Structures are given as structure tokens and as C-alpha cells.
Amino acid sequence: MTSRGAVLLLIACAAPRDSHGPPVLAMAETLYYHGQIDSARALWRSELERAGAAGDSAAIARVVTWLGIAAWKQGDLAEARQLGEEALALKLRRGFAADLAKSYNALGLVAWHQARLADGDSLFGHAIVRAGTARDAKAMAAATNNLGLIRVEQGRFVAARDDLEVASRLAREAGETRLEGNVLTNLAMLDNRTGDPAAAIPALEQARAAYRRIGLGAQEQNALGQLGEAYDALGEPRLAIAALDSALSQARAQGLRQEEASDLESLAREYRKAGDLRRALDFYAQAKAIDAELELETELGADLRAEAEIYAALGDLDLGSRHAAEALTRHRKIDAPYEVFLDHLLLADLDARAHRDAEADSELAAAHALAARLDIRTARVDVALAEARIADARGDARRVLRGLAVAAPDLERGGYDSEWQAAALRTRAYTRLGRLEEAAATGRAAVAAIERVRGRFGSGALRTAYLADRASAYADLVGVLLRLRRVEEAFATSDAARGRALLDHLAASSDGSDTLAAAVQPLRDGAELLRRIAGLVQQIDESERDLAAEPSAPESASVRLLYGELARARSAYEAVLVQQAERAGELGPLLGETALDPAAVRGSLRPDEALLEYLVAPDRVRLFVVTGARVESLDAPVSAENLVSRVRLARDLMGRPAAAAGPGPPVLAALFESLVRPALRSGMLRGVRRLVVVPHDVLTYLPFAALHDDSTSRYLIEDYTLAYLPSAAALPALRERPRPAAAASEAVVFAPLPDELPATRGEAMAVRDALGRATLRVGASATERRFRAAVAVNGIVHVASHGRLDAMNPMFSRIAFAPRSRSSDDDGRFELHELLGLSVASPLVFLSGCETGLGPAGSTDFARGEDYATLAQAFLFAGARNVVATLWRVEDGGAAVFAQAFYQQLRSAEPAEALARAQRELLSHPRYSGPFYWGGYVFSGGEVAQNLTALSVRP
């Protein structure tokens, strides 16, 4: 039993019942509880020699018990068991009844750690009886706590919680703060494993506070590991990594090798999910070395399998296959059937991807045989989905449908994750067979299930990258609907494929303000229920795997209880979805939560406007062109893989001050041909002067303004005014948003870093000169608190500063201000999650900083399918009507020139048109004509008629 929960919580053995033993023993025990285990062992060995010479059997028994506990703590289970049994035998021979509970407890820990759950259950039971006879409340609390952990591994969660709560009460009554902290950590582990990580965090903070009160900060290692698990489940990788880093440091300082390996594996998983595959491999390599040293074959094989998946993701299928084969060899050697099953599935997938069909079929057959032997739902589902994926890749539609039909009862009993995968596979199969109505029905079912999964919830063996599959499921349904000539439904489906990062983080980021809390409460409730559902599915899977090895009536009953809880949680979530739709109001479209109404979008477009919405599919890019009259679907002739390469190249070439003037690199012309030319050829853009662009996937990071038409030698911005939106559904919501009734306020310009960014001082003055009047906040006066006050009133706000994108967690992306205090509302770090609690009234927010218009992938390697979660989108959500932001770091001198040109144009034009005019002005400037200086500015918002002269511009 070496999961994160088990490894981190092997800490519940009680301290000695009496503290009046020899001083050297008390000192050794103190060292042990402070994490200095090697020093404690040295003292115990010294005392053992003294006690042996003196014939002190009681001292010998006590010291041998502690040496066994220390060996267990450091992962030497064979020595721990031997020493524990020697100590127990001595105590029984000599009649040391008062100390028997500790020996039974220590041996129970070893048994549990060696996966001898029945032995552990019996040994902890003996410890409880002996502690009761001796009236040792502390030993009883420790044994009851450990019995609760056995119940967790057996899947008996109700019984486990009862045991842990009893242990907590006993520890509290005995005044055992350390033990109480341990039990709190274990209760938090149970919350994590049953899908309630939000409840785990307060318990863990209480545990850490308890350890610190008694000077046992070393004990925090376990709590920090669980804290990392909780933050991971809550979708906060930045906080998860911070907690796991701290846990790893403590494990290393204490010489806790197995805990160190577990922390390394958890960190590897975090970095793998974040897309940093090289760092993930490094952490797995370190964990493997420790697992090999401790002879933990199950964990070593699991690390090899994880490495195999990463190598395959990096394109090295042969290296991935070698690692998977080694994992299989190790797991066969120790007869770990479920691990062997997963190894066969991975090998089948890798062989299929390498077009080794015979080998893939052989691995699948082996997996099928093991699934029959295991006879558990999760194995049947995993092998059915793997077989269907391989059949789908081969174009064998009938085999896909046959395999999924056999697995249908098991699929219906699981979570949304397996449900959407099966529906998506059926959609492609029905499409190949020409059964389009059935394909549309299963496609809608796949999309509906995906909307419930929300990306990070749910998991399954051999699941491919969630976001990539997510996009393909939407694209498949769009393709079917277009073949059925249901263009507007296809357009609505495409719009639903927009990113959800802001939505997913919103529920956890609300500051409790009345308006925001009322708006996002259904989102929060839904997120909590999704986590609960994912946790229940995980526990069902784990419990069924345990049952395959040790079937018994109590565990079977616990699984039935879990299925009942899962059904209730899913019903509750469906009810929340209804409530969420009813209360979405204005926020829903801005968050991508409200279904698109094509008629409303058409009605929001003025005669000279068209909306271009893109959907990146694996083999093509779908383009929907929308005008006030109709919606038309076109295909852009470029694959997703090719598109990623082109966008990366375009940004690399344009994102440098030395970028050449003139037509720009040829890749800009190639992208124009793929992304804009089809719309021009369709005739849909006749009479259009303004384009509303709704990007998707990697196109979020493309500066459309700089796309070049070689046939006319003109950039796109020279012929069209551009606006960007996160979804088409946001357009009518923004244009129907009421304008503030309050009188216009004076513009405020912030330049908090004039020493670091010298030209921002000049930029601030240029903005004031162009506006005719503005309040300047330069240097120390440009505080976060003043910025909050400025955006809350009806006036233009311009910020010339650094914008920092947090690739691990976009909610911690930030704008830099002058720090004034340690208070979170004036610490100089205005983070995106803080914006969500504000009510922004500004008609225009101009973010003149690096990458303020990008989501997290803009700072990474263009991870496929990254969500459109930007500072600009968050400002729109909070109430701003127009936002100007940037796609890359702009030289501060060029930024000052651009800002002055923009505000001068704003005297006679609405914001989007003013931005286009400023871009054209710099295009003709001898020094600033390269796309680097103007191409990265993007406008987001819904205004089309308001002239901001009346608000802030003075003659």
C-alpha cells in the first residue's frame, strides 16, 4: 500500500506510555519526533548495549521496539518486522503487559505497509485491546487511528471515518497534541481520497498549527504532502507544487526515503500535467533510484510506465515501449496483476501508434485475459476503451461499436470521463458507417459529458491528453452537423468548445462579495460536486482492485455504498447544472457557460461587421463566418500540427525588435491564406470593415492584425478593424451591457516601475498630453489600492507596467504595481483572482505590459487546447466594457509611441477603430513599422458606437 495517502500517513504510533525511563531513552524519543532518526538510533543502540550488560529486559524490550519503529520509518520493513517480533516475544515471555500495545501497533504498521491488510487489522485490534486493559488512552488513540487507515485501504470509508474521529477524541482528551495532529492529517487524507479536498485543507492547517505549537515542525512533512494532493484536486498546481516542494525538503532532511520517493512522484505528476515533460522525467528518475534502493518493485514499475507515457508523448515510441516492457517484467515478477494489466494496455497503445498491429493485438488479448481474471469494472472499462481507440485508429467502425456495446453496463456505472470517451468513439464509428443521425446523438452525448468533466476531473488508464481529445469530440460533432446541413447548430457547438479556465477557477477564487458570490455559487457547487464524483469513482476503482485480490463481504458492501453515493452525487450535479443555467445571466456568456444563440449573435452585428470563429480540429481548422444575414461554414486548409508550428514560428519572428519592416516573414502570408482567404473567397466579407475574431486553441496567441495578404501587399489591419472575444456568445452580452449612469471621471495613468522601465514615465506623460487631462500615478504613488479605486469609476485607466503570466495557474497571473504593504490588496501584485471580486466600471482599460492578453500557454510551449483565460477576459467579466492588451513584451519606448498615437485617435474614434488607426500609423513610421511594435496589441470588448471623447479626452 504505497499510494500518496498511505505513504504520508504512517505516523500514528504512540510515544512511550511512560516518560520516566532512563534520560537517554527520553532524549532518543525526542530526537525521533523531531525527525533526527539516525541520531535517535545511535542513542538507542548505545542504550541497548547498556541494558544488555545490565540484564534489563524491560529496557531491552522497549529499545528493540523503538529500533523496529525507526527501521519502519526509514523504509527497512524486513528489519522492522524482525525487531518488532523479537520485542513482542520478549514482552510476552517477561509479562510486560503494559507495553504490549506498542508492539502490536508497530507490527501492524509494518503489516499494513507490506499490504498484509488482514494481518494489520488483527494486530491493531490486539493493540486496542491491550491499550484498553492497561488504560493507556494514548496507545488506544494511536491504534484506533491506524485501524482507521486499514479501513481506508479496504474501501470501508464510513468505518474509517468513525475510527479516526474516535482516535481524534481520545488524543484530545489525553492532551496528545502530536497525535491529534496526526489524526487530523489522516482525516484530511480521507477527505482527499473520497473527493472532498476543500474539507481537507482546514484540517491540514489545524494539524500543521498543532505540530508547530509543540515544536514538531518535522511532522509537517505528511500534512504538506496531503496539502499538495488537496491543491492538485482543486486545480491549483502552483500551490500544490509549493506544498510538495516543502514536503520533499522535510523528507530529505529526515532521511525518509520512501516519503521522498512519493513526493518526487507527486511532483513529477504535477509537472507532467503542466506540460513540463522534461522536468517530470527528472523527478521520476530520482524516484526510481529510491524505489530501486528500497526494493519497491510495484512503485518502480509504475515509474517506468509513467516514463514510457512521457517518452511516447515526446514522440519516441520505441523508448516508450522499452520502458513499458521493463515495467511489465517487474510487475510480473512480483505477481501484481492489475499493474501487469495496465502495462499490457500501454504496450497495446504504443504498438498501435507505431503500426505494429500484430503486437498490439497480442497485448490487447493479454489485457483481456487479465481483465477477465480481475473481474472488476475498471479493468473491463479500460480494456474496452483501449480496444475501441485502437479499432478507431484503424478505421474499423463495427469493431468499435461491438466492443463498446459489451462494456455498456460498466460504462454506465462510472464517471463522466469514461462516458464521454465512449460516446466520442461511437460518434466517429457511426459517422464512418454513414449513420449520421445516430452520430449526432452520440456526439451530443459526448459533448454533454465533457462539459461535466471540466478537464481535470476524472482519470482513466491510457487516457490521451484531455484537451486534445476534447477538441476532437467537438470537431467530430461539428462535422456531423455540417453534413446534416445544420450549420447554426454546428456554430453553437463550435462556440461551446471555447476554453473554460476562467470558469473553472472562478468558484474557488470568489472573495465572497455579495454580487459575485450570488453569481458564482452554482459554479462553486458544481465544481465541488465534480470533485466529489471524481473522488468516488477513484475510490470505487481502487476498492474493486483490492477486492480482486482479497474478496470479502464487508468490502463488497462498501463498494455498493460507494455506488449509491456516486448516483446521488451525479443527480445532485445535474440539478446544479439546471440552477447554473437559470442564474448564468450576463456572466454565463463571458465565461463560456451559456449556450450560444446564433440569432442573437447575428442581431448584435452591425452591417459592416463579420464574426470569424475558428475551431482547431486534428486534420483541419473549421471557420464560421457570421454576418447579420447568415452563418456559413468553411474549411481552412491546415492541420492542427502544422498550425502550431506556423504560429510558433510567426511569434518567434515577430516578437523581436529587430523584426524586419515591410511584408514580414512569409509565414504571415501562409497563415493569411489558410485563415482569412477562405472567408474572402466566400464573398461573406463584401462590405465588411470590422472583424470580430473568436480564436481557438493556438490561434489565441496569433496576432491576426499582422497577417499579410501578398496579393495586395497589405496587412489585415490595413483593411479591417479587429476585435477579439473569448466566445461568440459573449458578443450580445457585452453589447447589451448597460452603461454606467455616473458622470465621467478623469483618466488615471499608472507607471509604477519608472526606474526598471524608464520609458513608462514618458508613456504616462504622452498619454496625459494626448488626452488633454489625466491623473498620473508614477513610481511609489502607482499603488494597487489606487488602481482598484480607479477601475471602479467611469473613467479610462491606463497601466504601463509588467504583466506576468503564471503558466502553472492563470489565476495568479498578475500586473505589477508599487508595493505599499504586506496586505494582499496593496502588496504590488495585482493577481487575476483578485480582479474577480471587483466591480469594474471603466469604459476602457489599457494594459500596456507584456503578455497581458495571453492565456497560460503563451508563456510556455503552446500546449494544445490551452484555455482562453486572460487578464483581458477577466476585466471584461468584472465589468470593463473595452480592454486593450498585448500578446508579447513590447519595448517600452515603442509602447510609449503607440500609446500616444492610440489616445490621439481616440479623440475621434471608438476604441477598436482608434487601435486600428494607431497600428496603421506605426506601420508607416520609419522606426516602428515592424510588426513587433504594433502587431501584438489586441482589443477585446463589445463597444461599437461609443466615442470616449466625452469621458476623458479634453481639447
Short mmCIF file of C-alpha atoms in Angstrom, two decimals, residues 475 478 482 487 490-491 494 498 610-617 620-626 631-638 671-682 684-685 691-696 699 704:
data_model
loop_
_atom_site.label_atom_id
_atom_site.label_comp_id
_atom_site.label_asym_id
_atom_site.label_seq_id
_atom_site.Cartn_x
_atom_site.Cartn_y
_atom_site.Cartn_z
CA ALA A 475 -14.94 18.91 -34.03
CA VAL A 478 -19.48 19.86 -35.81
CA LEU A 482 -22.49 20.19 -41.14
CA VAL A 487 -24.97 24.96 -39.83
CA ALA A 490 -22.69 23.37 -35.70
CA PHE A 491 -21.74 27.00 -34.99
CA SER A 494 -18.09 25.16 -32.02
CA ARG A 498 -14.04 27.57 -26.14
CA ALA A 610 -18.49 39.98 -39.59
CA LEU A 611 -17.54 37.49 -36.92
CA LEU A 612 -14.86 34.88 -37.64
CA GLU A 613 -14.90 31.90 -35.25
CA TYR A 614 -12.27 29.19 -35.51
CA LEU A 615 -12.30 25.60 -34.27
CA VAL A 616 -8.97 23.74 -34.47
CA ALA A 617 -9.52 20.07 -35.29
CA ARG A 620 -8.32 20.94 -40.35
CA VAL A 621 -9.46 24.26 -38.99
CA ARG A 622 -13.17 24.97 -39.17
CA LEU A 623 -14.09 28.59 -39.84
CA PHE A 624 -17.55 30.00 -39.20
CA VAL A 625 -18.21 33.35 -40.87
CA VAL A 626 -21.19 35.18 -39.37
CA VAL A 631 -23.81 31.84 -40.88
CA GLU A 632 -21.53 29.99 -43.25
CA SER A 633 -19.03 27.22 -42.51
CA LEU A 634 -15.71 26.98 -44.32
CA ASP A 635 -12.61 24.82 -44.01
CA ALA A 636 -9.18 26.32 -43.51
CA PRO A 637 -6.65 24.03 -45.24
CA VAL A 638 -4.19 23.44 -42.40
CA LEU A 671 -1.37 31.98 -42.28
CA PHE A 672 -3.39 34.62 -44.14
CA GLU A 673 -4.05 32.15 -46.94
CA SER A 674 -5.19 29.45 -44.51
CA LEU A 675 -7.21 31.54 -42.07
CA VAL A 676 -8.58 34.56 -43.94
CA ARG A 677 -8.55 33.76 -47.66
CA PRO A 678 -11.44 31.23 -47.42
CA ALA A 679 -13.68 33.93 -45.96
CA LEU A 680 -12.71 36.39 -48.70
CA ARG A 681 -13.41 33.82 -51.42
CA SER A 682 -16.82 33.05 -49.96
CA MET A 684 -19.11 36.90 -46.93
CA LEU A 685 -16.73 39.83 -46.29
CA LEU A 691 -13.90 41.71 -37.93
CA VAL A 692 -14.74 40.17 -34.57
CA VAL A 693 -12.30 37.27 -34.14
CA VAL A 694 -13.09 34.34 -31.82
CA PRO A 695 -9.89 32.27 -31.75
CA HIS A 696 -9.43 28.74 -30.51
CA LEU A 699 -4.88 30.79 -32.51
CA PHE A 704 -4.25 38.45 -36.70
#
